[in-house]
C-alpha cells in the first residue's frame, strides 16, 4: 500500500501538468492493487487536492480548510514602470500570440485575451471533471464550490472529498487496517531493517506500506533546498520514482 502525506505544495497553473504526471503514477499503482491513503495536514488548495483525489481514503483534521478551487493565470506587465524611469523596451515577435505574456508589452490584444481565457477554462474544466470522477461526485453539487471560494471540512466531507476525519496517526491506523492489521503502521527506515535482518528478509516476510511525504513546491526533475530563498523544493521525478518503486513492490 501507499500513504501520501501532503503537507502543502501549492503551485500555480504551471504545476498542473506535473500534478497530472504524479496522478497517473498513483492511478497505475491502484490498477496494480495498491491501496492509497492520503493525509492532508492542513486541508488543500486546488493543486493539492487534485493529487489527493486519487486516494482510496482521504483523511484530514477537523480544522482543515479547502480551496480555492478556481484556476487562474497572472501576467506581469512592466511597461508602465519602465516608462516612468525613461526606459523603452522594443519587442519583436512573429505570430500574433507569441508576445502574449511578455512583461514588456502593453497588454493583451482581444485575440490574445480570448486565447488565454480559453486555455484557463480548459484546464479548470479538466481538473473539476477529474476530481468529480475520482470522488464519484454529483457534478452539479460540486461545481458550486469550484468558483474560487474557501470552505471547511464538513462541506468537503459532504462532497466525499474527505472520507475520514482525523490526524496522521489515524491515517496510519487506517492504512494498517486496509491490509488486515490492527494498530498503526510503524515508520521504520528500510536501511535499518536491512542492516539488522538483511534485504532478503525484508522482501520475503515483512508486509510493507510506502510512506511518501510532499512538503514544498513541486518542481520538475529532482528536489533540494532553495539556497537563495530558503525552503525546499520537491522533485516530481523523485516522487514518481518512489511511487513506481512501491507499485512494483510485491
PDB file of C-alpha atoms in Angstrom:
ATOM      1  CA  UNK A   1       0.000   0.000   0.000  1.00  0.00           C
ATOM      2  CA  UNK A   2       0.912   3.680  -0.175  1.00  0.00           C
ATOM      3  CA  UNK A   3       0.413   6.552   2.240  1.00  0.00           C
ATOM      4  CA  UNK A   4       0.751  10.013   0.693  1.00  0.00           C
ATOM      5  CA  UNK A   5       1.150  12.789   3.245  1.00  0.00           C
ATOM      6  CA  UNK A   6       0.551  16.225   1.730  1.00  0.00           C
ATOM      7  CA  UNK A   7       1.911  18.942   3.986  1.00  0.00           C
ATOM      8  CA  UNK A   8       1.414  21.605   1.337  1.00  0.00           C
ATOM      9  CA  UNK A   9       2.960  22.445  -2.014  1.00  0.00           C
ATOM     10  CA  UNK A  10       0.637  24.937  -3.695  1.00  0.00           C
ATOM     11  CA  UNK A  11       1.865  25.822  -7.147  1.00  0.00           C
ATOM     12  CA  UNK A  12       0.108  27.655  -9.939  1.00  0.00           C
ATOM     13  CA  UNK A  13      -1.148  26.810 -13.369  1.00  0.00           C
ATOM     14  CA  UNK A  14       2.345  25.802 -14.483  1.00  0.00           C
ATOM     15  CA  UNK A  15       2.318  22.973 -11.904  1.00  0.00           C
ATOM     16  CA  UNK A  16      -0.828  21.368 -13.291  1.00  0.00           C
ATOM     17  CA  UNK A  17       0.958  19.102 -15.779  1.00  0.00           C
ATOM     18  CA  UNK A  18       3.368  17.952 -13.055  1.00  0.00           C
ATOM     19  CA  UNK A  19       0.433  17.050 -10.817  1.00  0.00           C
ATOM     20  CA  UNK A  20      -1.149  15.093 -13.666  1.00  0.00           C
ATOM     21  CA  UNK A  21       2.065  13.109 -14.113  1.00  0.00           C
ATOM     22  CA  UNK A  22       2.119  12.135 -10.422  1.00  0.00           C
ATOM     23  CA  UNK A  23      -1.617  11.362 -10.504  1.00  0.00           C
ATOM     24  CA  UNK A  24      -1.020   8.978 -13.399  1.00  0.00           C
ATOM     25  CA  UNK A  25       1.582   7.086 -11.346  1.00  0.00           C
ATOM     26  CA  UNK A  26      -0.853   6.766  -8.432  1.00  0.00           C
ATOM     27  CA  UNK A  27      -3.602   5.531 -10.751  1.00  0.00           C
ATOM     28  CA  UNK A  28      -1.213   2.903 -12.103  1.00  0.00           C
ATOM     29  CA  UNK A  29      -0.468   1.822  -8.530  1.00  0.00           C
ATOM     30  CA  UNK A  30      -4.189   1.413  -7.842  1.00  0.00           C
ATOM     31  CA  UNK A  31      -4.584  -0.637 -11.008  1.00  0.00           C
ATOM     32  CA  UNK A  32      -1.862  -2.937  -9.657  1.00  0.00           C
ATOM     33  CA  UNK A  33      -3.919  -3.452  -6.484  1.00  0.00           C
ATOM     34  CA  UNK A  34      -2.213  -0.948  -4.174  1.00  0.00           C
ATOM     35  CA  UNK A  35      -4.439   0.811  -1.639  1.00  0.00           C
ATOM     36  CA  UNK A  36      -3.732   4.527  -1.264  1.00  0.00           C
ATOM     37  CA  UNK A  37      -4.383   6.554   1.878  1.00  0.00           C
ATOM     38  CA  UNK A  38      -3.880  10.328   1.600  1.00  0.00           C
ATOM     39  CA  UNK A  39      -3.412  12.542   4.644  1.00  0.00           C
ATOM     40  CA  UNK A  40      -3.866  16.303   4.278  1.00  0.00           C
ATOM     41  CA  UNK A  41      -2.053  18.155   7.037  1.00  0.00           C
ATOM     42  CA  UNK A  42      -3.971  21.418   6.696  1.00  0.00           C
ATOM     43  CA  UNK A  43      -6.570  20.779   4.007  1.00  0.00           C
ATOM     44  CA  UNK A  44      -5.824  21.505   0.362  1.00  0.00           C
ATOM     45  CA  UNK A  45      -5.946  24.056  -2.411  1.00  0.00           C
ATOM     46  CA  UNK A  46      -6.816  23.106  -5.994  1.00  0.00           C
ATOM     47  CA  UNK A  47      -3.500  21.520  -6.992  1.00  0.00           C
ATOM     48  CA  UNK A  48      -3.027  19.751  -3.671  1.00  0.00           C
ATOM     49  CA  UNK A  49      -6.479  18.218  -3.774  1.00  0.00           C
ATOM     50  CA  UNK A  50      -6.169  17.362  -7.469  1.00  0.00           C
ATOM     51  CA  UNK A  51      -3.408  14.996  -6.377  1.00  0.00           C
ATOM     52  CA  UNK A  52      -5.182  13.823  -3.214  1.00  0.00           C
ATOM     53  CA  UNK A  53      -8.414  12.953  -5.050  1.00  0.00           C
ATOM     54  CA  UNK A  54      -6.875   9.732  -6.375  1.00  0.00           C
ATOM     55  CA  UNK A  55      -6.711   8.229  -2.866  1.00  0.00           C
ATOM     56  CA  UNK A  56      -8.955   5.360  -1.796  1.00  0.00           C
ATOM     57  CA  UNK A  57      -9.228   7.122   1.548  1.00  0.00           C
ATOM     58  CA  UNK A  58      -8.603  10.821   2.227  1.00  0.00           C
ATOM     59  CA  UNK A  59      -8.023  11.879   5.836  1.00  0.00           C
ATOM     60  CA  UNK A  60      -7.973  15.455   7.141  1.00  0.00           C
ATOM     61  CA  UNK A  61      -8.132  17.111  10.594  1.00  0.00           C
ATOM     62  CA  UNK A  62     -11.204  18.949  11.856  1.00  0.00           C
ATOM     63  CA  UNK A  63      -9.689  22.392  11.271  1.00  0.00           C
ATOM     64  CA  UNK A  64      -8.790  21.678   7.634  1.00  0.00           C
ATOM     65  CA  UNK A  65      -9.767  24.250   5.002  1.00  0.00           C
ATOM     66  CA  UNK A  66     -10.252  23.623   1.290  1.00  0.00           C
ATOM     67  CA  UNK A  67      -9.882  25.856  -1.749  1.00  0.00           C
ATOM     68  CA  UNK A  68      -9.786  27.997  -3.640  1.00  0.00           C
ATOM     69  CA  UNK A  69     -10.754  25.657  -6.464  1.00  0.00           C
ATOM     70  CA  UNK A  70     -10.598  28.228  -9.217  1.00  0.00           C
ATOM     71  CA  UNK A  71      -7.924  28.313 -11.917  1.00  0.00           C
ATOM     72  CA  UNK A  72      -6.054  31.482 -12.778  1.00  0.00           C
ATOM     73  CA  UNK A  73      -3.081  32.801 -14.692  1.00  0.00           C
ATOM     74  CA  UNK A  74      -1.326  36.083 -13.899  1.00  0.00           C
ATOM     75  CA  UNK A  75       0.868  38.002 -16.334  1.00  0.00           C
ATOM     76  CA  UNK A  76       3.115  40.767 -15.003  1.00  0.00           C
ATOM     77  CA  UNK A  77       3.344  43.983 -17.002  1.00  0.00           C
ATOM     78  CA  UNK A  78       6.437  46.186 -16.505  1.00  0.00           C
ATOM     79  CA  UNK A  79       5.921  48.641 -19.329  1.00  0.00           C
ATOM     80  CA  UNK A  80       4.268  51.296 -17.143  1.00  0.00           C
ATOM     81  CA  UNK A  81       7.088  51.132 -14.606  1.00  0.00           C
ATOM     82  CA  UNK A  82       9.785  51.359 -17.276  1.00  0.00           C
ATOM     83  CA  UNK A  83       8.003  54.308 -18.901  1.00  0.00           C
ATOM     84  CA  UNK A  84       8.252  56.198 -15.602  1.00  0.00           C
ATOM     85  CA  UNK A  85      12.032  55.774 -15.439  1.00  0.00           C
ATOM     86  CA  UNK A  86      12.534  56.571 -19.113  1.00  0.00           C
ATOM     87  CA  UNK A  87      13.368  53.084 -20.331  1.00  0.00           C
ATOM     88  CA  UNK A  88      11.837  51.935 -23.586  1.00  0.00           C
ATOM     89  CA  UNK A  89      11.705  48.255 -24.485  1.00  0.00           C
ATOM     90  CA  UNK A  90      11.023  47.089 -28.015  1.00  0.00           C
ATOM     91  CA  UNK A  91       9.666  43.565 -28.537  1.00  0.00           C
ATOM     92  CA  UNK A  92       9.865  41.851 -31.908  1.00  0.00           C
ATOM     93  CA  UNK A  93       7.696  38.757 -32.231  1.00  0.00           C
ATOM     94  CA  UNK A  94       6.488  36.549 -35.055  1.00  0.00           C
ATOM     95  CA  UNK A  95       2.964  35.228 -34.536  1.00  0.00           C
ATOM     96  CA  UNK A  96       0.050  37.126 -33.039  1.00  0.00           C
ATOM     97  CA  UNK A  97       0.125  35.113 -29.785  1.00  0.00           C
ATOM     98  CA  UNK A  98       3.917  34.965 -29.343  1.00  0.00           C
ATOM     99  CA  UNK A  99       4.205  38.075 -27.137  1.00  0.00           C
ATOM    100  CA  UNK A 100       1.016  37.442 -25.131  1.00  0.00           C
ATOM    101  CA  UNK A 101       2.819  37.036 -21.816  1.00  0.00           C
ATOM    102  CA  UNK A 102       5.799  39.271 -22.498  1.00  0.00           C
ATOM    103  CA  UNK A 103       6.104  41.588 -19.454  1.00  0.00           C
ATOM    104  CA  UNK A 104       7.261  44.488 -21.649  1.00  0.00           C
ATOM    105  CA  UNK A 105       4.157  44.546 -23.849  1.00  0.00           C
ATOM    106  CA  UNK A 106       1.316  46.935 -23.081  1.00  0.00           C
ATOM    107  CA  UNK A 107      -1.313  44.236 -22.569  1.00  0.00           C
ATOM    108  CA  UNK A 108      -3.337  41.552 -24.294  1.00  0.00           C
ATOM    109  CA  UNK A 109      -4.931  42.158 -27.643  1.00  0.00           C
ATOM    110  CA  UNK A 110      -8.567  40.954 -27.830  1.00  0.00           C
ATOM    111  CA  UNK A 111      -7.425  37.804 -29.657  1.00  0.00           C
ATOM    112  CA  UNK A 112      -4.705  37.071 -27.092  1.00  0.00           C
ATOM    113  CA  UNK A 113      -7.128  37.580 -24.208  1.00  0.00           C
ATOM    114  CA  UNK A 114      -9.616  35.205 -25.802  1.00  0.00           C
ATOM    115  CA  UNK A 115      -6.921  32.570 -26.321  1.00  0.00           C
ATOM    116  CA  UNK A 116      -5.595  32.772 -22.735  1.00  0.00           C
ATOM    117  CA  UNK A 117      -9.140  32.627 -21.334  1.00  0.00           C
ATOM    118  CA  UNK A 118      -9.777  29.511 -23.417  1.00  0.00           C
ATOM    119  CA  UNK A 119      -6.642  27.803 -22.048  1.00  0.00           C
ATOM    120  CA  UNK A 120      -7.507  28.623 -18.423  1.00  0.00           C
ATOM    121  CA  UNK A 121     -11.116  27.475 -18.922  1.00  0.00           C
ATOM    122  CA  UNK A 122      -9.967  24.186 -20.448  1.00  0.00           C
ATOM    123  CA  UNK A 123      -7.507  23.378 -17.650  1.00  0.00           C
ATOM    124  CA  UNK A 124     -10.051  24.328 -14.995  1.00  0.00           C
ATOM    125  CA  UNK A 125     -12.743  22.154 -16.559  1.00  0.00           C
ATOM    126  CA  UNK A 126     -10.359  19.196 -16.791  1.00  0.00           C
ATOM    127  CA  UNK A 127      -9.431  19.459 -13.097  1.00  0.00           C
ATOM    128  CA  UNK A 128     -13.066  19.787 -11.992  1.00  0.00           C
ATOM    129  CA  UNK A 129     -14.152  16.796 -14.078  1.00  0.00           C
ATOM    130  CA  UNK A 130     -11.205  14.617 -12.959  1.00  0.00           C
ATOM    131  CA  UNK A 131     -11.891  15.295  -9.275  1.00  0.00           C
ATOM    132  CA  UNK A 132     -15.610  14.604  -9.731  1.00  0.00           C
ATOM    133  CA  UNK A 133     -14.779  11.278 -11.401  1.00  0.00           C
ATOM    134  CA  UNK A 134     -12.222  10.300  -8.750  1.00  0.00           C
ATOM    135  CA  UNK A 135     -14.570  11.065  -5.845  1.00  0.00           C
ATOM    136  CA  UNK A 136     -17.807   9.941  -7.566  1.00  0.00           C
ATOM    137  CA  UNK A 137     -19.358  13.367  -7.019  1.00  0.00           C
ATOM    138  CA  UNK A 138     -22.607  14.878  -8.140  1.00  0.00           C
ATOM    139  CA  UNK A 139     -21.219  17.321 -10.719  1.00  0.00           C
ATOM    140  CA  UNK A 140     -23.949  19.926 -10.233  1.00  0.00           C
ATOM    141  CA  UNK A 141     -23.345  19.987  -6.471  1.00  0.00           C
ATOM    142  CA  UNK A 142     -19.554  20.017  -6.868  1.00  0.00           C
ATOM    143  CA  UNK A 143     -19.394  22.830  -9.439  1.00  0.00           C
ATOM    144  CA  UNK A 144     -20.903  25.262  -6.920  1.00  0.00           C
ATOM    145  CA  UNK A 145     -17.637  25.063  -4.959  1.00  0.00           C
ATOM    146  CA  UNK A 146     -15.254  25.460  -7.908  1.00  0.00           C
ATOM    147  CA  UNK A 147     -15.665  29.215  -8.280  1.00  0.00           C
ATOM    148  CA  UNK A 148     -12.686  30.146  -6.104  1.00  0.00           C
ATOM    149  CA  UNK A 149     -14.348  30.056  -2.692  1.00  0.00           C
ATOM    150  CA  UNK A 150     -12.932  28.563   0.511  1.00  0.00           C
ATOM    151  CA  UNK A 151     -14.875  26.008   2.528  1.00  0.00           C
ATOM    152  CA  UNK A 152     -14.487  23.923   5.670  1.00  0.00           C
ATOM    153  CA  UNK A 153     -14.195  20.221   6.434  1.00  0.00           C
ATOM    154  CA  UNK A 154     -17.931  19.488   6.892  1.00  0.00           C
ATOM    155  CA  UNK A 155     -18.597  20.729   3.355  1.00  0.00           C
ATOM    156  CA  UNK A 156     -15.652  18.737   1.986  1.00  0.00           C
ATOM    157  CA  UNK A 157     -16.921  15.611   3.729  1.00  0.00           C
ATOM    158  CA  UNK A 158     -20.437  16.110   2.352  1.00  0.00           C
ATOM    159  CA  UNK A 159     -18.920  16.220  -1.148  1.00  0.00           C
ATOM    160  CA  UNK A 160     -16.977  12.972  -0.489  1.00  0.00           C
ATOM    161  CA  UNK A 161     -13.684  14.868  -0.741  1.00  0.00           C
ATOM    162  CA  UNK A 162     -12.751  13.530   2.702  1.00  0.00           C
ATOM    163  CA  UNK A 163     -13.592  10.005   3.829  1.00  0.00           C
ATOM    164  CA  UNK A 164     -12.265  10.194   7.394  1.00  0.00           C
ATOM    165  CA  UNK A 165     -11.768  12.978   9.920  1.00  0.00           C
ATOM    166  CA  UNK A 166      -8.601  12.525  11.930  1.00  0.00           C
ATOM    167  CA  UNK A 167      -4.890  13.105  12.235  1.00  0.00           C
ATOM    168  CA  UNK A 168      -1.773  11.494  10.819  1.00  0.00           C
ATOM    169  CA  UNK A 169      -1.792   8.678  13.383  1.00  0.00           C
ATOM    170  CA  UNK A 170      -5.383   7.894  12.362  1.00  0.00           C
ATOM    171  CA  UNK A 171      -4.251   7.664   8.736  1.00  0.00           C
ATOM    172  CA  UNK A 172      -1.561   5.178   9.783  1.00  0.00           C
ATOM    173  CA  UNK A 173      -4.183   3.086  11.574  1.00  0.00           C
ATOM    174  CA  UNK A 174      -6.455   3.111   8.511  1.00  0.00           C
ATOM    175  CA  UNK A 175      -3.583   2.071   6.267  1.00  0.00           C
ATOM    176  CA  UNK A 176      -2.787  -0.866   8.532  1.00  0.00           C
ATOM    177  CA  UNK A 177      -6.460  -1.883   8.714  1.00  0.00           C
ATOM    178  CA  UNK A 178      -6.710  -1.926   4.911  1.00  0.00           C
ATOM    179  CA  UNK A 179      -4.099  -4.671   4.969  1.00  0.00           C
ATOM    180  CA  UNK A 180      -5.689  -6.693   7.758  1.00  0.00           C
ATOM    181  CA  UNK A 181      -3.559  -5.430  10.635  1.00  0.00           C
ATOM    182  CA  UNK A 182      -4.548  -3.772  13.899  1.00  0.00           C
ATOM    183  CA  UNK A 183      -2.825  -0.700  15.320  1.00  0.00           C
ATOM    184  CA  UNK A 184      -0.983   1.836  13.233  1.00  0.00           C
ATOM    185  CA  UNK A 185       1.726   1.498  10.643  1.00  0.00           C
ATOM    186  CA  UNK A 186       5.161   1.735  12.204  1.00  0.00           C
ATOM    187  CA  UNK A 187       7.537   4.018  10.317  1.00  0.00           C
ATOM    188  CA  UNK A 188      10.926   2.261  10.172  1.00  0.00           C
ATOM    189  CA  UNK A 189      13.709   3.357   7.804  1.00  0.00           C
ATOM    190  CA  UNK A 190      14.252   0.446   5.369  1.00  0.00           C
ATOM    191  CA  UNK A 191      18.021   0.731   5.679  1.00  0.00           C
ATOM    192  CA  UNK A 192      17.742  -0.020   9.396  1.00  0.00           C
ATOM    193  CA  UNK A 193      15.748  -3.217   8.807  1.00  0.00           C
ATOM    194  CA  UNK A 194      18.123  -4.386   6.098  1.00  0.00           C
ATOM    195  CA  UNK A 195      21.133  -3.774   8.344  1.00  0.00           C
ATOM    196  CA  UNK A 196      19.607  -5.962  11.085  1.00  0.00           C
ATOM    197  CA  UNK A 197      17.882  -8.766   9.137  1.00  0.00           C
ATOM    198  CA  UNK A 198      19.102  -8.394   5.579  1.00  0.00           C
ATOM    199  CA  UNK A 199      17.327  -7.446   2.354  1.00  0.00           C
ATOM    200  CA  UNK A 200      16.030 -10.980   1.682  1.00  0.00           C
ATOM    201  CA  UNK A 201      14.120 -10.985   4.988  1.00  0.00           C
ATOM    202  CA  UNK A 202      12.579  -7.607   4.218  1.00  0.00           C
ATOM    203  CA  UNK A 203      11.377  -8.713   0.784  1.00  0.00           C
ATOM    204  CA  UNK A 204      10.136 -12.154   1.806  1.00  0.00           C
ATOM    205  CA  UNK A 205       8.497 -11.656   5.203  1.00  0.00           C
ATOM    206  CA  UNK A 206       7.634  -8.071   6.113  1.00  0.00           C
ATOM    207  CA  UNK A 207       4.377  -6.510   4.887  1.00  0.00           C
ATOM    208  CA  UNK A 208       5.252  -3.028   3.699  1.00  0.00           C
ATOM    209  CA  UNK A 209       3.463   0.262   3.138  1.00  0.00           C
ATOM    210  CA  UNK A 210       5.315   3.070   1.377  1.00  0.00           C
ATOM    211  CA  UNK A 211       5.056   6.499   3.016  1.00  0.00           C
ATOM    212  CA  UNK A 212       5.571   9.436   0.642  1.00  0.00           C
ATOM    213  CA  UNK A 213       5.642  12.945   2.110  1.00  0.00           C
ATOM    214  CA  UNK A 214       5.236  16.057  -0.036  1.00  0.00           C
ATOM    215  CA  UNK A 215       6.320  19.247   1.684  1.00  0.00           C
ATOM    216  CA  UNK A 216       7.407  22.134  -0.511  1.00  0.00           C
ATOM    217  CA  UNK A 217       6.883  23.334  -4.054  1.00  0.00           C
ATOM    218  CA  UNK A 218       6.799  20.525  -6.607  1.00  0.00           C
ATOM    219  CA  UNK A 219       9.250  21.132  -9.436  1.00  0.00           C
ATOM    220  CA  UNK A 220      10.297  19.187 -12.494  1.00  0.00           C
ATOM    221  CA  UNK A 221      13.320  16.919 -12.094  1.00  0.00           C
ATOM    222  CA  UNK A 222      14.814  16.433  -8.652  1.00  0.00           C
ATOM    223  CA  UNK A 223      14.205  18.384  -5.444  1.00  0.00           C
ATOM    224  CA  UNK A 224      16.503  20.021  -2.954  1.00  0.00           C
ATOM    225  CA  UNK A 225      16.994  23.034  -0.714  1.00  0.00           C
ATOM    226  CA  UNK A 226      16.492  26.508  -2.160  1.00  0.00           C
ATOM    227  CA  UNK A 227      19.748  28.223  -1.179  1.00  0.00           C
ATOM    228  CA  UNK A 228      18.581  31.641  -2.403  1.00  0.00           C
ATOM    229  CA  UNK A 229      15.116  31.992  -0.882  1.00  0.00           C
ATOM    230  CA  UNK A 230      15.022  29.222   1.687  1.00  0.00           C
ATOM    231  CA  UNK A 231      12.569  26.363   1.899  1.00  0.00           C
ATOM    232  CA  UNK A 232      12.661  23.142  -0.024  1.00  0.00           C
ATOM    233  CA  UNK A 233      11.508  22.023  -3.443  1.00  0.00           C
ATOM    234  CA  UNK A 234      10.191  18.509  -4.038  1.00  0.00           C
ATOM    235  CA  UNK A 235      11.209  16.896  -7.324  1.00  0.00           C
ATOM    236  CA  UNK A 236       8.449  15.338  -9.436  1.00  0.00           C
ATOM    237  CA  UNK A 237      10.925  12.731 -10.688  1.00  0.00           C
ATOM    238  CA  UNK A 238      11.707  11.770  -7.075  1.00  0.00           C
ATOM    239  CA  UNK A 239       8.012  11.367  -6.225  1.00  0.00           C
ATOM    240  CA  UNK A 240       7.156   9.323  -9.323  1.00  0.00           C
ATOM    241  CA  UNK A 241      10.210   7.098  -8.732  1.00  0.00           C
ATOM    242  CA  UNK A 242       9.041   6.399  -5.171  1.00  0.00           C
ATOM    243  CA  UNK A 243       5.508   5.604  -6.344  1.00  0.00           C
ATOM    244  CA  UNK A 244       6.877   3.361  -9.090  1.00  0.00           C
ATOM    245  CA  UNK A 245       9.020   1.506  -6.572  1.00  0.00           C
ATOM    246  CA  UNK A 246       6.004   0.992  -4.288  1.00  0.00           C
ATOM    247  CA  UNK A 247       3.849  -0.110  -7.236  1.00  0.00           C
ATOM    248  CA  UNK A 248       6.315  -2.799  -8.266  1.00  0.00           C
ATOM    249  CA  UNK A 249       6.950  -3.969  -4.707  1.00  0.00           C
ATOM    250  CA  UNK A 250       5.478  -7.488  -4.227  1.00  0.00           C
TER     251      UNK A 250
END
